[in-house]
Short mmCIF file of C-alpha atoms and ligand atoms in Angstrom, two decimals:
data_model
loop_
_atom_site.label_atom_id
_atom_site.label_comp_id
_atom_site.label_asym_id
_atom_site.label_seq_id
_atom_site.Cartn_x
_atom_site.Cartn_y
_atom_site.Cartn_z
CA UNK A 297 116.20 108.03 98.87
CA UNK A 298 115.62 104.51 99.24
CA UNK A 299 114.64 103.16 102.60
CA UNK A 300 114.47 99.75 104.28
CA UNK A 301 111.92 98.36 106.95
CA UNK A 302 113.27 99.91 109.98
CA UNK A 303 113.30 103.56 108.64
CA UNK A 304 109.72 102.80 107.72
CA UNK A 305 108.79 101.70 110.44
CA UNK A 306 109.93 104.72 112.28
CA UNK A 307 108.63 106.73 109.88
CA UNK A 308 105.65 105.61 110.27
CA UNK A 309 105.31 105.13 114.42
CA UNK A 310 106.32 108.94 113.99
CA UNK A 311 103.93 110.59 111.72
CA UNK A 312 100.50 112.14 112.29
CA UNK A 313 97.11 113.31 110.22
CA UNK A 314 98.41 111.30 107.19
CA UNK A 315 97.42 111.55 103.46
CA UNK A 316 97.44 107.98 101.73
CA UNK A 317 97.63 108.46 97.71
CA UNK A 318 96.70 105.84 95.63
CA UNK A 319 97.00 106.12 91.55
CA UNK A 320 94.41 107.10 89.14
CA UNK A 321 92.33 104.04 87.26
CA UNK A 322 92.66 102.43 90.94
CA UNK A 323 93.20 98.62 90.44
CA UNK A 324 93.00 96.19 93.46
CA UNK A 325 96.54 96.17 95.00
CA UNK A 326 96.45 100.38 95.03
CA UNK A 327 93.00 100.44 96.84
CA UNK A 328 94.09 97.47 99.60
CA UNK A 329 97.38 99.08 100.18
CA UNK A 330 95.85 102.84 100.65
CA UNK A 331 92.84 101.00 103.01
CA UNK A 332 95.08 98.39 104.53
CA UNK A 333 97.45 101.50 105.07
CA UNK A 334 95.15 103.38 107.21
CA UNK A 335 93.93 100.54 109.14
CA UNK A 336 97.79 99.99 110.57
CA UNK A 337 97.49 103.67 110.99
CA UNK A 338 94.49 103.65 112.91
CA UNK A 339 96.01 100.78 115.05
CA UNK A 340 99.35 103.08 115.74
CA UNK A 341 96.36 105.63 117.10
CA UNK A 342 97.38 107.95 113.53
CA UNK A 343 94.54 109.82 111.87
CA UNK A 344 94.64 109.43 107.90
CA UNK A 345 92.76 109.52 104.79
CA UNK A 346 93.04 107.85 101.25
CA UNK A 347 92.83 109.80 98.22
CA UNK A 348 92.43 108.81 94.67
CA UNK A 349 92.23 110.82 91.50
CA UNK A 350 89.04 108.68 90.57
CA UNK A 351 85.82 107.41 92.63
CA UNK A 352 87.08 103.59 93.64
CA UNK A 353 84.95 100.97 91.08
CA UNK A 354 82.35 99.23 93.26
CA UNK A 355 83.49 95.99 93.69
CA UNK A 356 86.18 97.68 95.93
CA UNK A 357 83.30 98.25 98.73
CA UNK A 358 84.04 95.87 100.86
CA UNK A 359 87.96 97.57 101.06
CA UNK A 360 87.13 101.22 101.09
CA UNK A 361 84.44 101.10 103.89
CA UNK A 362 81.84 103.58 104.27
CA UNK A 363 83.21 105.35 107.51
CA UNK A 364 82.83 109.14 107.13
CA UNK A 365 86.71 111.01 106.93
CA UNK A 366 87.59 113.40 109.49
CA UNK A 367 88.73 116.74 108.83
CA UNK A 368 92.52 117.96 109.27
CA UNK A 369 95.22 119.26 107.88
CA UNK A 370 97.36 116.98 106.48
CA UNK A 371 101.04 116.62 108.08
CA UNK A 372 102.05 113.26 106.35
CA UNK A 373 101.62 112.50 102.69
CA UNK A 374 102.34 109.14 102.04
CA UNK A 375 101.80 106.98 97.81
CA UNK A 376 101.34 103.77 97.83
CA UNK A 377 101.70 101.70 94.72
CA UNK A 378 102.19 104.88 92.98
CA UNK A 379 105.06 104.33 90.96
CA UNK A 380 105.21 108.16 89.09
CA UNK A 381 103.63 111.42 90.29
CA UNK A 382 102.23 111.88 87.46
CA UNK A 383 99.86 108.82 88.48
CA UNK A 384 98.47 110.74 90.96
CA UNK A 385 96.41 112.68 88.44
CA UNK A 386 94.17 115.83 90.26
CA UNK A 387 96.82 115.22 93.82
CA UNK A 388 100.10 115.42 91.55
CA UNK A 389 99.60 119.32 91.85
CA UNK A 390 98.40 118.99 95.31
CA UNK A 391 101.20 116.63 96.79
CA UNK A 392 103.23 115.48 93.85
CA UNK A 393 106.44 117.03 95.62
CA UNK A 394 105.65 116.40 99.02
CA UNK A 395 105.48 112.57 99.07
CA UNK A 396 107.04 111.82 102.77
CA UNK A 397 107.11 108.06 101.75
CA UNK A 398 106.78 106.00 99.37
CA UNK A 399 105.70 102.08 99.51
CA UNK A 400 105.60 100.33 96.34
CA UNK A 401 106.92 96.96 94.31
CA UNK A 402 107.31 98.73 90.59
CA UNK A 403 111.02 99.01 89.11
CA UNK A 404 110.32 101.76 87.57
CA UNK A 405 109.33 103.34 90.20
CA UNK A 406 110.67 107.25 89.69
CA UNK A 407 111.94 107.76 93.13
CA UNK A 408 110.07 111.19 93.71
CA UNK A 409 109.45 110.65 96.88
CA UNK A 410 112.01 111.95 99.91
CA UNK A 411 112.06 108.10 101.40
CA UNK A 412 111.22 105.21 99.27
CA UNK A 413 110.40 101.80 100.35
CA UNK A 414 110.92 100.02 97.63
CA UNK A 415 110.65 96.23 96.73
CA UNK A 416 110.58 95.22 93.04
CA UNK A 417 110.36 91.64 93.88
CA UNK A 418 107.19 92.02 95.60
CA UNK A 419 103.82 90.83 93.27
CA UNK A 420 102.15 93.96 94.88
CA UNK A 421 102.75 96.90 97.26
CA UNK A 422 99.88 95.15 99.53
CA UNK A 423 102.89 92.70 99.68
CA UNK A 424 105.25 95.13 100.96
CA UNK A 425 102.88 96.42 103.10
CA UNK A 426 102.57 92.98 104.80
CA UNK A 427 106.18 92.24 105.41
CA UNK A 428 106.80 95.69 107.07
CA UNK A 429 103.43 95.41 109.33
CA UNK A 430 104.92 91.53 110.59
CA UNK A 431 108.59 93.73 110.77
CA UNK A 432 107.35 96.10 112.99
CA UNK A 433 105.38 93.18 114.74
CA UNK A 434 101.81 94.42 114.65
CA UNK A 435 98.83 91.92 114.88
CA UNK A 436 96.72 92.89 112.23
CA UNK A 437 93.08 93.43 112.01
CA UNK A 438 90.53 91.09 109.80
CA UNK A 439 89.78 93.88 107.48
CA UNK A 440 93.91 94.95 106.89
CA UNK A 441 94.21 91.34 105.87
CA UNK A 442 91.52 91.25 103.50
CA UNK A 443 93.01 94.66 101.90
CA UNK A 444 96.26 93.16 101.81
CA UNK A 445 94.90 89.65 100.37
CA UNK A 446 93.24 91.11 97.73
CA UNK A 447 96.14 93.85 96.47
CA UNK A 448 97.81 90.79 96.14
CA UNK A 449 95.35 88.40 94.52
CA UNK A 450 94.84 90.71 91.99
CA UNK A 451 98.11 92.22 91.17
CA UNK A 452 99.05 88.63 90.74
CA UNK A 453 96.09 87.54 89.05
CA UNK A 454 95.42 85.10 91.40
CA UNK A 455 99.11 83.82 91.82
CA UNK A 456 99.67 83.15 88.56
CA UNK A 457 101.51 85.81 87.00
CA UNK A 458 105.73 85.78 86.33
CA UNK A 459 105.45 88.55 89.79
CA UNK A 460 103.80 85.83 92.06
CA UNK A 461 107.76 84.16 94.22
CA UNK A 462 107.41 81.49 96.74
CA UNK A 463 106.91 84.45 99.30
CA UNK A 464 103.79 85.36 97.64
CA UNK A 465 102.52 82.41 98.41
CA UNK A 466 104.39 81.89 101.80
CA UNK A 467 102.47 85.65 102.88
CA UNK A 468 99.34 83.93 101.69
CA UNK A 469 99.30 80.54 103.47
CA UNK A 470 99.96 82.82 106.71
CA UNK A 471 97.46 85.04 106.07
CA UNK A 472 94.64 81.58 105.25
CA UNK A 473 96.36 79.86 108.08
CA UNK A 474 95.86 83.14 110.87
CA UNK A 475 93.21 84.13 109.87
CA UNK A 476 90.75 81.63 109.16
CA UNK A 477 87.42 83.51 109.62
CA UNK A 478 88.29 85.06 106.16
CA UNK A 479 86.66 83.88 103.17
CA UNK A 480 89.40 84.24 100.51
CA UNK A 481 87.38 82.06 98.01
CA UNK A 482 84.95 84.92 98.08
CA UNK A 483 87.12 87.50 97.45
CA UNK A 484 88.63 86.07 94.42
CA UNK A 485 85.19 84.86 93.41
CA UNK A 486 84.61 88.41 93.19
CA UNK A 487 87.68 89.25 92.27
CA UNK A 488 88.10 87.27 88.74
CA UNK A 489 84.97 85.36 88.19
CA UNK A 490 82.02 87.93 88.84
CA UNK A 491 81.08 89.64 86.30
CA UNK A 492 77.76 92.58 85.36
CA UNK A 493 75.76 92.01 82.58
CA UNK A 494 77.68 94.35 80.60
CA UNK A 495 81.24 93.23 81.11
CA UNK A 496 79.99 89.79 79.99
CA UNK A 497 78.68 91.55 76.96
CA UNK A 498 81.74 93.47 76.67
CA UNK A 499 84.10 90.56 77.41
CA UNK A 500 82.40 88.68 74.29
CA UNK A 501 82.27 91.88 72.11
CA UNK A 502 86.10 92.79 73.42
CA UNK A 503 87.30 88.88 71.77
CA UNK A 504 85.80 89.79 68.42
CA UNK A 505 87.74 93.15 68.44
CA UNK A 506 91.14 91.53 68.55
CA UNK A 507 93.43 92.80 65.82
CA UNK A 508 96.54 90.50 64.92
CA UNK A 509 99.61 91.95 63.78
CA UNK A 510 103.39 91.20 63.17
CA UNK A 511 102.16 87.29 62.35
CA UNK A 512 100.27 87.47 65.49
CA UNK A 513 103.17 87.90 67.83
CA UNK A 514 100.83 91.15 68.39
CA UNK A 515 96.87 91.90 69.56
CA UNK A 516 95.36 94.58 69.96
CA UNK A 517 92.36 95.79 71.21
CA UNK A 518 91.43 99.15 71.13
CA UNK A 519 87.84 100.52 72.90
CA UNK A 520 86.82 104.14 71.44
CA UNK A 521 84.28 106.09 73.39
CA UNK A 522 81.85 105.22 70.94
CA UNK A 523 82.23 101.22 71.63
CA UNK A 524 81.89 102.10 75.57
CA UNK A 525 78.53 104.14 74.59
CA UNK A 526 77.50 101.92 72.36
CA UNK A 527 77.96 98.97 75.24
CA UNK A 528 76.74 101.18 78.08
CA UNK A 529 80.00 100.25 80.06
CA UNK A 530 81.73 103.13 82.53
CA UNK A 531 85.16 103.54 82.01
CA UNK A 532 86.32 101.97 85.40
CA UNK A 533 84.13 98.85 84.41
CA UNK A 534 87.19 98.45 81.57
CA UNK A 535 89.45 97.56 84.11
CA UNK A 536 91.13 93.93 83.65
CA UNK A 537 90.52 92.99 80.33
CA UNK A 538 94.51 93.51 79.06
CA UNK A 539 95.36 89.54 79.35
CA UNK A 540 92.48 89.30 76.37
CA UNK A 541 94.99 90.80 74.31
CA UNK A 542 97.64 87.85 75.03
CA UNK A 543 95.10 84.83 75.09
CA UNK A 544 96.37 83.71 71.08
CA UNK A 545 98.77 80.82 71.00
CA UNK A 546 100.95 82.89 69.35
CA UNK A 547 100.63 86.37 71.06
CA UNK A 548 103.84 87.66 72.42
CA UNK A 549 102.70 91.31 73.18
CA UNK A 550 99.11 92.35 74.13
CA UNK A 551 97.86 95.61 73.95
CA UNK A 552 94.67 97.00 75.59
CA UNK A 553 93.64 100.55 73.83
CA UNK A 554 91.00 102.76 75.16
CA UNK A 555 90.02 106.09 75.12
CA UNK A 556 89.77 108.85 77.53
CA UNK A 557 88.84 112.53 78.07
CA UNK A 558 92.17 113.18 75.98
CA UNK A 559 94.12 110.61 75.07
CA UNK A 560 94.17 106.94 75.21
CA UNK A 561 95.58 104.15 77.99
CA UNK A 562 97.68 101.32 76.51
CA UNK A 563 97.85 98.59 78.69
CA UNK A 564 100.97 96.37 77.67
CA UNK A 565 100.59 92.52 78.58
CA UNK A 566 103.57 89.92 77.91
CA UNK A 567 103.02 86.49 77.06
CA UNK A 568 106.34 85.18 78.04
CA UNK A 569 109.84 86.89 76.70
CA UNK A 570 109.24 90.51 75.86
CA UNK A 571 110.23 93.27 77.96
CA UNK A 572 107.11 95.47 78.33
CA UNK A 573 107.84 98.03 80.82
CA UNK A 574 111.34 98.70 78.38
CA UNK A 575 109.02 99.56 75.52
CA UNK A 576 106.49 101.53 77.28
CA UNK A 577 109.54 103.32 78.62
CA UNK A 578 110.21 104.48 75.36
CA UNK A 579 106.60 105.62 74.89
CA UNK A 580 106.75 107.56 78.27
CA UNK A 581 105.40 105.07 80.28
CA UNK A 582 106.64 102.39 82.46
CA UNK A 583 105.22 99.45 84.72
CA UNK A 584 106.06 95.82 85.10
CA UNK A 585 108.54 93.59 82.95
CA UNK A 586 104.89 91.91 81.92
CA UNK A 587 102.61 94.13 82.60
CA UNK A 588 102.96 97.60 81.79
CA UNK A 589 101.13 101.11 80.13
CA UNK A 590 101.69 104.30 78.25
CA UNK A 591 99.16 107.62 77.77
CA UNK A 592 99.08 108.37 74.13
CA UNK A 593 97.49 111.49 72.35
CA UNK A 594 96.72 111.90 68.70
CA UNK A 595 94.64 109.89 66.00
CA UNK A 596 93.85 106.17 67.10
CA UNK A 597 95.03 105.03 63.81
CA UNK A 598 98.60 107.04 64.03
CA UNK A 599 98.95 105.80 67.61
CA UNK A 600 98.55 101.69 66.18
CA UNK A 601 101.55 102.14 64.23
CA UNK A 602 103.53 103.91 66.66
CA UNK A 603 102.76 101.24 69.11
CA UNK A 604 103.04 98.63 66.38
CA UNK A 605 106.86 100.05 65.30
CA UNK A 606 107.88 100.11 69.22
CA UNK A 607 106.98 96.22 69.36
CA UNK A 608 108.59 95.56 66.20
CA UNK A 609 111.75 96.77 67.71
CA UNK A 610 111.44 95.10 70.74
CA UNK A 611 110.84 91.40 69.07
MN1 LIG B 971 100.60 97.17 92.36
#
């Protein structure tokens, strides 16, 4: 069921010991909505703890805190920015059908959840997350903000993605104007320009990978295991590099390919017209209208022209 702010906020004065679930491959706005989440909790006097199916990457340190979690029983299972159970990985069996609430910002969101806050014209669920904390009127602390900056930041890729409205920018000013002591140049600093040794390498290695197809309306770039060995990156150190695939003047649709335990990601980027999340849809994914991603199984070769036929259709 689909809920507005005042049911959330009730639901949320009311609950107690509280799960936060965050999806797997944890990106910025996922891991400053869970954090920023239990922060408002902790203000409200509400014991919770974020989960994730993976260990968060590093740079999210200064989010995630190093404060020990208590112990309890959870009452309260609440996903943020977790559009399908299934994104949940290890908790879908755990709490896939017991979601409480649900606070997100992606249309295709599956509505699994028993209560659903959903905004789709929101450039994150940190977003969200902002407008019902200044709804229910609550002064938030430095670190919330710097959760919720960054979810935002980065789902918008620094406010300039098709998701980024006047609001996004309106929630930002308020958040630079109120809370000065914050240094949001920093964060993005680390956000988009810092980069290790190896995703420099990667990042070079990653441009001379790019296949063209369909007259180079299409890229692809597609990491095997071996390339990630061979490059001595982690897998959560592969996060970000989709808008490579969509940098060529000509590019329409972008996609990012690499490989897991047992299968492989595709990350869908869209330059401009195309439709992504309505392809990946078809590929038994979902996401964004411009950003969006599908798990696919099978030989890396067979999986190219699958994905390549699907954008053919869509052009
Ligand atoms: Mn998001």
């Amino acid at each position: 069921m689909y809920i507005g702010f005042s049911e959330a906020e009730t639901f949320i004065r009311n609950c107690k010991d509280a799960v936060i679930i965050t999806h797997r491959n944890p990106d910025g706005d996922c891991t400053g909505a869970g954090f920023a989440m239990k922060e408002i909790l902790k203000q409200l006097g509400i014991r919770s703890r974020v989960v994730c199916h993976d260990v968060f990457p590093k740079r999210y340190d200064f989010l995630t805190g190093d404060a020990e979690d208590e112990d309890f029983e959870p009452q309260t299972i609440i996903a943020v920015d977790v559009a399908d159970k299934k994104l949940m990985g290890k908790y879908e069996e755990i709490y896939g059908d017991k979601v409480q609430l649900c606070i997100d910002h992606h249309v295709s969101n599956r509505n699994y959840a028993e209560k659903t806050l959903l905004r789709a014209d929101a450039a994150a669920a940190c977003e969200v997350i902002y407008d019902l904390a200044k709804f229910m009127g609550l002064k938030l602390t430095k670190h919330c903000i710097e959760c919720l900056y960054t979810g935002i930041a980065t789902d918008s890729g620094c406010f300039r993605f098709a998701c980024t409205t006047p609001h996004t920018h309106e929630v930002a000013a308020e958040m630079m104007r109120e809370y000065s002591d914050i240094n949001f140049t920093k964060i993005n600093r680390n956000m988009f320009d810092v980069k290790s040794a190896g995703r420099i390498r990667l990042e070079s290695r990653l441009n001379d990978m790019i296949e063209t197809y369909i007259y180079g309306k299409l890229c692809i770039i597609a990491v095997t295991k071996d390339i990630m060995e061979e490059l001595g990156v982690s897998e959560d150190e592969l996060e970000g590099f989709a808008p490579l695939t969509i940098q060529y003047e000509n590019a329409e649709v972008g996609i990012f390919i690499r490989q897991r335990a047992d299968d492989y990601k595709c990350s869908f980027r869209s330059a401009d017209k195309v439709n992504v999340s309505e392809i990946c849809e078809t590929l038994g994914g979902g996401g964004h209208e411009k950003a969006a991603g599908c798990n696919l199984s099978g030989d890396l070769e067979d999986i190219k022209k699958q994905l390549i036929a699907a954008v053919c259709r869509a052009l």
